[in-house]
Short mmCIF file of N, CA and C in Angstrom, two decimals:
data_model
loop_
_atom_site.label_atom_id
_atom_site.label_comp_id
_atom_site.label_asym_id
_atom_site.label_seq_id
_atom_site.Cartn_x
_atom_site.Cartn_y
_atom_site.Cartn_z
N UNK A 1 141.93 21.05 -20.66
CA UNK A 1 142.46 20.32 -19.49
C UNK A 1 143.78 20.95 -19.01
N UNK A 2 144.68 21.18 -19.93
CA UNK A 2 146.00 21.70 -19.51
C UNK A 2 145.86 23.05 -18.83
N UNK A 3 145.01 23.92 -19.42
CA UNK A 3 144.86 25.26 -18.83
C UNK A 3 144.20 25.16 -17.45
N UNK A 4 143.15 24.35 -17.33
CA UNK A 4 142.45 24.24 -16.05
C UNK A 4 143.38 23.66 -14.99
N UNK A 5 144.34 22.82 -15.38
CA UNK A 5 145.28 22.24 -14.41
C UNK A 5 146.40 23.25 -14.11
N UNK A 6 146.78 24.00 -15.12
CA UNK A 6 147.91 24.92 -14.95
C UNK A 6 147.58 26.05 -13.97
N UNK A 7 146.39 26.61 -14.06
CA UNK A 7 146.05 27.77 -13.23
C UNK A 7 146.13 27.44 -11.73
N UNK A 8 145.47 26.39 -11.23
CA UNK A 8 145.56 26.10 -9.80
C UNK A 8 146.99 25.74 -9.38
N UNK A 9 147.71 25.04 -10.26
CA UNK A 9 149.10 24.69 -9.90
C UNK A 9 149.93 25.96 -9.73
N UNK A 10 149.74 26.92 -10.64
CA UNK A 10 150.49 28.17 -10.53
C UNK A 10 150.13 28.87 -9.22
N UNK A 11 148.85 28.86 -8.85
CA UNK A 11 148.44 29.49 -7.61
C UNK A 11 149.08 28.81 -6.41
N UNK A 12 149.09 27.47 -6.43
CA UNK A 12 149.69 26.72 -5.31
C UNK A 12 151.18 27.01 -5.25
N UNK A 13 151.84 27.00 -6.42
CA UNK A 13 153.29 27.27 -6.43
C UNK A 13 153.57 28.68 -5.91
N UNK A 14 152.74 29.64 -6.30
CA UNK A 14 152.94 31.01 -5.83
C UNK A 14 152.80 31.05 -4.30
N UNK A 15 151.79 30.37 -3.77
CA UNK A 15 151.61 30.36 -2.31
C UNK A 15 152.80 29.70 -1.64
N UNK A 16 153.25 28.58 -2.19
CA UNK A 16 154.39 27.86 -1.59
C UNK A 16 155.64 28.74 -1.63
N UNK A 17 155.87 29.39 -2.78
CA UNK A 17 157.06 30.25 -2.89
C UNK A 17 156.98 31.39 -1.89
N UNK A 18 155.80 31.99 -1.75
CA UNK A 18 155.65 33.10 -0.80
C UNK A 18 155.92 32.60 0.62
N UNK A 19 155.38 31.44 0.96
CA UNK A 19 155.59 30.90 2.32
C UNK A 19 157.07 30.60 2.54
N UNK A 20 157.71 29.96 1.56
CA UNK A 20 159.13 29.63 1.72
C UNK A 20 159.96 30.90 1.84
N UNK A 21 159.61 31.93 1.09
CA UNK A 21 160.37 33.19 1.17
C UNK A 21 160.25 33.77 2.57
N UNK A 22 159.03 33.78 3.14
CA UNK A 22 158.86 34.35 4.48
C UNK A 22 159.61 33.50 5.50
N UNK A 23 159.53 32.17 5.37
CA UNK A 23 160.22 31.30 6.33
C UNK A 23 161.72 31.50 6.23
N UNK A 24 162.23 31.54 4.99
CA UNK A 24 163.68 31.71 4.81
C UNK A 24 164.13 33.06 5.35
N UNK A 25 163.35 34.11 5.07
CA UNK A 25 163.73 35.44 5.55
C UNK A 25 163.73 35.45 7.08
N UNK A 26 162.73 34.82 7.69
CA UNK A 26 162.69 34.77 9.16
C UNK A 26 163.89 34.00 9.69
N UNK A 27 164.22 32.88 9.06
CA UNK A 27 165.37 32.09 9.53
C UNK A 27 166.66 32.87 9.34
N UNK A 28 166.77 33.58 8.21
CA UNK A 28 167.98 34.38 7.97
C UNK A 28 168.08 35.48 9.02
N UNK A 29 166.95 36.10 9.34
CA UNK A 29 166.98 37.17 10.36
C UNK A 29 167.43 36.60 11.70
N UNK A 30 166.87 35.45 12.09
CA UNK A 30 167.26 34.86 13.36
C UNK A 30 168.72 34.43 13.32
N UNK A 31 169.17 33.86 12.20
CA UNK A 31 170.57 33.44 12.07
C UNK A 31 171.47 34.67 12.12
N UNK A 32 171.08 35.74 11.44
CA UNK A 32 171.88 36.97 11.45
C UNK A 32 171.98 37.51 12.86
N UNK A 33 170.89 37.49 13.61
CA UNK A 33 170.92 37.99 14.98
C UNK A 33 171.87 37.13 15.81
N UNK A 34 171.83 35.81 15.63
CA UNK A 34 172.71 34.92 16.39
C UNK A 34 174.16 35.19 16.03
N UNK A 35 174.46 35.33 14.74
CA UNK A 35 175.85 35.56 14.33
C UNK A 35 176.33 36.90 14.87
N UNK A 36 175.45 37.91 14.85
CA UNK A 36 175.85 39.22 15.39
C UNK A 36 176.16 39.09 16.89
N UNK A 37 175.32 38.33 17.61
CA UNK A 37 175.56 38.15 19.04
C UNK A 37 176.90 37.43 19.25
N UNK A 38 177.18 36.42 18.43
CA UNK A 38 178.43 35.67 18.59
C UNK A 38 179.64 36.58 18.32
N UNK A 39 179.55 37.37 17.23
CA UNK A 39 180.69 38.24 16.90
C UNK A 39 180.89 39.30 17.98
N UNK A 40 179.81 39.84 18.50
CA UNK A 40 179.93 40.86 19.53
C UNK A 40 179.98 40.19 20.91
#
């Protein structure tokens, strides 16, 4: 039971982490672009 539950949870967590990383990177890129525009 533990193993069968652990495998899908790990897959879901991996997907969530990958999605959050892409979202955060995109937000950081947009924020960086805005800050660069403000400074310049």
